Amino acid sequence: MTLKIRLFNNSLEDAAQLKKVDQLTFQDCHYSEERIIEIAMDQRNKIFIAEINGEMIGFISLLQVQTLHYKGIWVDLIAVIPSYQKQGVASRLLEQGKEYSKALGVDFISGLVAVHNTGSQGTFKKSGFSAVEKDFNLFLWEGKNNG
C-alpha cells in the first residue's frame, strides 16, 4: 500500500470523489460538486487528498485564520473511508497539515473533535497535539436553526 498525499485539484472528478469519501465517513455532505470546488478555491482553504493507486481514500480540509492576535490553521475536517481507518492515513494527513502550517509561519494549528470521537482524539494526540480542555469554552450559534 503506497499512500500518496496531494492537493485537491479543483476538478469535478476530485469533488465527486471527495463527496464520496465524506458520505462514506460521515453521511453528511449536502453540497454539489460545484459548490465543493467553490469552497476549495477560497484562498483561505487548503484541501489535501490521501490516495492509494489513484483512489481517493481520505482528505484533510484546512482553513487559515488570522486576527489581530494570531495567525493559525483550523483543521476543519479529516475524513478517511472506513475500510482505511486505523491504518495511519489520518495521521499522515495531519502531518501534511503541520508541514503546510510551517510553510505559512502560523502560530498554531487547532482542531475541534467531538467528545465521543475517541479515534480522532487519539490521532491528534499521536500527531503531537494536546487537548486544551481547561482554557476555552465552545460557544455556538446555529443560524440555520434560528428562524
XYZ file of C-alpha atoms in Angstrom:
147
model
C 0.000 0.000 0.000
C 1.614 3.228 -1.171
C -0.153 6.224 0.260
C 0.160 9.445 -1.703
C -0.809 12.882 -0.362
C -1.572 15.595 -2.902
C -3.506 18.827 -3.231
C -7.162 18.838 -4.225
C -7.116 19.895 -7.894
C -10.482 21.717 -8.111
C -11.800 19.289 -10.747
C -15.296 17.824 -10.869
C -13.730 14.353 -10.554
C -11.865 15.306 -7.366
C -15.004 16.973 -5.987
C -17.110 13.874 -6.697
C -14.537 11.623 -5.019
C -14.228 13.989 -2.043
C -18.000 13.980 -1.640
C -17.997 10.161 -1.788
C -15.298 9.970 0.911
C -17.283 12.384 3.082
C -20.504 10.409 2.576
C -18.793 7.100 3.429
C -17.212 8.652 6.523
C -19.893 10.997 7.872
C -23.029 10.701 5.676
C -23.232 14.478 5.962
C -22.110 16.329 2.795
C -25.060 18.041 1.132
C -23.062 20.242 -1.249
C -22.892 19.783 -5.003
C -19.543 19.094 -6.636
C -19.587 22.639 -7.999
C -20.067 24.097 -4.512
C -17.241 21.923 -3.164
C -14.957 23.390 -5.831
C -16.057 26.951 -4.937
C -15.237 26.305 -1.284
C -11.879 24.766 -2.169
C -10.967 27.718 -4.362
C -11.258 30.174 -1.454
C -7.644 31.234 -0.809
C -8.065 30.601 2.918
C -8.870 26.924 2.313
C -6.458 24.137 1.511
C -7.514 20.539 0.948
C -5.043 17.676 0.838
C -6.090 14.326 -0.594
C -4.911 10.867 0.502
C -4.991 8.285 -2.238
C -3.857 4.755 -2.934
C -3.463 3.572 -6.526
C -5.283 6.696 -7.747
C -8.292 6.103 -5.475
C -9.150 8.867 -3.008
C -9.425 7.326 0.452
C -9.324 10.430 2.639
C -8.773 14.146 2.906
C -7.980 16.951 5.306
C -9.559 20.374 4.945
C -7.616 23.270 6.466
C -8.763 26.839 6.975
C -6.370 29.737 7.538
C -7.463 32.139 10.254
C -5.872 35.417 11.229
C -6.812 38.020 13.789
C -5.006 40.904 15.463
C -3.675 38.368 17.979
C -2.636 35.314 15.960
C -2.287 33.548 12.649
C -3.400 29.941 12.659
C -4.745 26.948 10.820
C -8.062 25.372 11.722
C -8.386 21.676 10.911
C -11.872 21.875 9.519
C -12.313 18.221 8.694
C -10.420 14.963 8.392
C -12.201 12.133 6.628
C -10.935 8.623 5.914
C -13.211 5.981 4.434
C -13.986 3.252 6.979
C -12.052 0.476 5.206
C -8.822 2.516 5.575
C -9.331 3.835 9.106
C -6.851 2.844 11.834
C -4.069 2.491 9.247
C -2.310 5.832 9.818
C -3.975 7.731 6.967
C -5.403 10.466 9.226
C -2.026 10.820 10.939
C -0.315 11.291 7.576
C -2.898 13.911 6.633
C -2.299 15.750 9.918
C 1.459 15.629 9.274
C 0.832 17.206 5.869
C -1.196 19.906 7.617
C 1.686 20.559 10.004
C 4.158 20.864 7.103
C 1.811 23.281 5.349
C 1.414 25.366 8.513
C 5.191 25.616 8.952
C 5.488 26.948 5.399
C 2.895 29.628 6.246
C 4.589 30.532 9.534
C 1.445 30.194 11.624
C 1.338 30.334 15.413
C -0.716 27.146 15.837
C -2.960 24.529 14.309
C -6.213 23.745 16.079
C -8.967 21.236 15.640
C -12.305 20.660 17.304
C -13.031 16.984 17.996
C -16.309 15.642 19.344
C -16.129 14.302 22.900
C -17.321 10.854 21.783
C -14.831 10.647 18.870
C -12.012 8.928 20.730
C -10.417 7.688 17.492
C -9.845 11.215 16.207
C -8.725 12.384 19.639
C -6.107 9.631 19.627
C -4.933 10.592 16.145
C -4.450 14.214 17.178
C -2.565 13.166 20.326
C -0.289 10.775 18.369
C 0.489 13.641 15.996
C 1.746 15.873 18.822
C -1.426 17.841 19.540
C -2.614 18.324 23.100
C -6.147 18.801 24.359
C -6.790 22.213 25.927
C -9.915 21.460 27.896
C -9.458 23.995 30.664
C -8.741 27.214 28.754
C -11.705 27.590 26.423
C -15.427 27.001 26.133
C -17.069 26.482 22.782
C -19.902 28.901 22.140
C -22.074 28.018 19.170
C -24.850 29.843 17.385
C -26.502 27.861 14.635
C -28.070 30.439 12.363
C -29.702 27.887 10.092
C -31.835 26.671 13.006
C -32.765 30.117 14.337
C -35.607 31.247 12.221
